[in-house]
């Protein structure tokens, strides 16, 4: 019997994303995405890896759903590849793309697994990027048109929708530091992109409401708990700026219908302020979400750094780290959940991603990953404490079901509960997968 039991209807899940697992990038009418272009650009991805094959999930989804069933997953979070549905980003549809996701959803439901679908997990159709991408306001409208097509095709069976995955990473990694597709290094552009992503989210929510399908829709933000590295007042001020740029800039529009004033002024001073047109904020405010998805991986420790662009710099924490170099800090998840509950009106919450990469050597056909078990157990306990504090946390999706294409790191980082032997595509349960199967079965740790 577990010492810490979760609510009876708690949704234990696992998460993936299309480009990271599907492969089949030039099959059945799929159009090119910015990640196809970026991963095939020399020097962008560690080891020269691409998502061309990935976990071959496009062909192996039946096997993978069977793995989910064996694990006992209550929910499965996946993403829909925009270029599979609308190859050019706008205009003509690709029926075979819709066929794939309908088949996936039907198989999930037949196996008692609730589908949670993310509409955008970074795969912008390249032809839209050629027209300015997220720097072009029109892309927000094209996104809503694509979303409406998907709602109409799947909405009778998919009742849980996530508009965007981690808009801050789309904006920052893709447009400010160039580490992700499309690879720009222009902070003012990144701020404009963040605004257009918020518009896209709002338009998709409005499109969903118009269809009256009766499900729920939200978004997924990657959030953290920000702490000052020292007791000096300037470190506290630095932490507030970092929290504003990392968290509140994305939380406030979707949950309060307005940008945080301090950050709006900061961006106005430092950058070309985002191009907010008349009616934009009203549109965003008029698209309230039913739940907030949050991806949590680690905390952010900052100190004052007057010479840095925004007056702060990150400081490495003292705790042990994952293979990504991220400090393992489960208390940060507790603090984040309690903060969201306190500051944003007691919202319905889902942990849409939490997990860790470790080296995961395959030895004699087995992957012993005690670090991942410890990581997940500590974060589950932090989540349980938050629920005991009154937080409306309704589910938890481990990142990830399978080892997969880890963006700029290629296949060098393994986040999966299930090991993927890429040359053979064999799926091998790690010890953590068996452990998680037990957590789900007993609904607690
Ligand atoms: N890095 N890392 C792991 C994981 C990434 O693989 C997901 O696609 C993102 O949503 C989020 O960044 C988290």
PDB file of C-alpha atoms and ligand atoms in Angstrom, residues 17 20 77 121-122 165-166 169 220 222 295 297 324 326 353 399 404-407 409 415, ligand 1:
ATOM      1  CA  UNK A  17       5.695  15.054 -29.497  1.00  0.00           C
ATOM      2  CA  UNK A  20      10.448  13.725 -31.710  1.00  0.00           C
ATOM      3  CA  UNK A  77      -0.243  13.401 -24.377  1.00  0.00           C
ATOM      4  CA  UNK A 121       4.739  21.274 -30.517  1.00  0.00           C
ATOM      5  CA  UNK A 122       7.044  23.420 -32.657  1.00  0.00           C
ATOM      6  CA  UNK A 165       3.649  23.709 -26.183  1.00  0.00           C
ATOM      7  CA  UNK A 166       6.070  26.062 -24.413  1.00  0.00           C
ATOM      8  CA  UNK A 169      10.893  28.168 -25.877  1.00  0.00           C
ATOM      9  CA  UNK A 220       1.204  24.262 -21.873  1.00  0.00           C
ATOM     10  CA  UNK A 222       7.284  25.681 -19.351  1.00  0.00           C
ATOM     11  CA  UNK A 295       6.167  21.657 -17.853  1.00  0.00           C
ATOM     12  CA  UNK A 297      12.134  20.410 -15.030  1.00  0.00           C
ATOM     13  CA  UNK A 324      20.945  17.902 -19.322  1.00  0.00           C
ATOM     14  CA  UNK A 326      19.623  20.698 -14.920  1.00  0.00           C
ATOM     15  CA  UNK A 353       5.767  17.326 -18.673  1.00  0.00           C
ATOM     16  CA  UNK A 399       8.357  13.137 -20.174  1.00  0.00           C
ATOM     17  CA  UNK A 404      13.317  10.313 -28.636  1.00  0.00           C
ATOM     18  CA  UNK A 405      14.850  13.132 -30.718  1.00  0.00           C
ATOM     19  CA  UNK A 406      15.883  15.702 -28.121  1.00  0.00           C
ATOM     20  CA  UNK A 407      15.940  18.748 -30.403  1.00  0.00           C
ATOM     21  CA  UNK A 409      20.830  17.361 -28.637  1.00  0.00           C
ATOM     22  CA  UNK A 415      14.298  10.950 -21.395  1.00  0.00           C
TER      23      UNK A 415
HETATM   24  N1  LIG B   1      14.754  19.454 -23.053  1.00  0.00           N
HETATM   25  N2  LIG B   1      13.999  18.744 -22.888  1.00  0.00           N
HETATM   26  C1  LIG B   1      13.000  17.794 -22.619  1.00  0.00           C
HETATM   27  C2  LIG B   1      11.603  18.285 -23.103  1.00  0.00           C
HETATM   28  C3  LIG B   1      11.516  18.354 -24.630  1.00  0.00           C
HETATM   29  O1  LIG B   1      11.897  17.115 -25.213  1.00  0.00           O
HETATM   30  C4  LIG B   1      10.060  18.685 -24.964  1.00  0.00           C
HETATM   31  O2  LIG B   1       9.811  18.603 -26.362  1.00  0.00           O
HETATM   32  C5  LIG B   1       9.736  20.107 -24.511  1.00  0.00           C
HETATM   33  O3  LIG B   1       8.323  20.256 -24.506  1.00  0.00           O
HETATM   34  C6  LIG B   1      10.326  20.438 -23.129  1.00  0.00           C
HETATM   35  O4  LIG B   1      11.658  20.739 -23.086  1.00  0.00           O
HETATM   36  C7  LIG B   1      11.274  19.638 -22.503  1.00  0.00           C
END
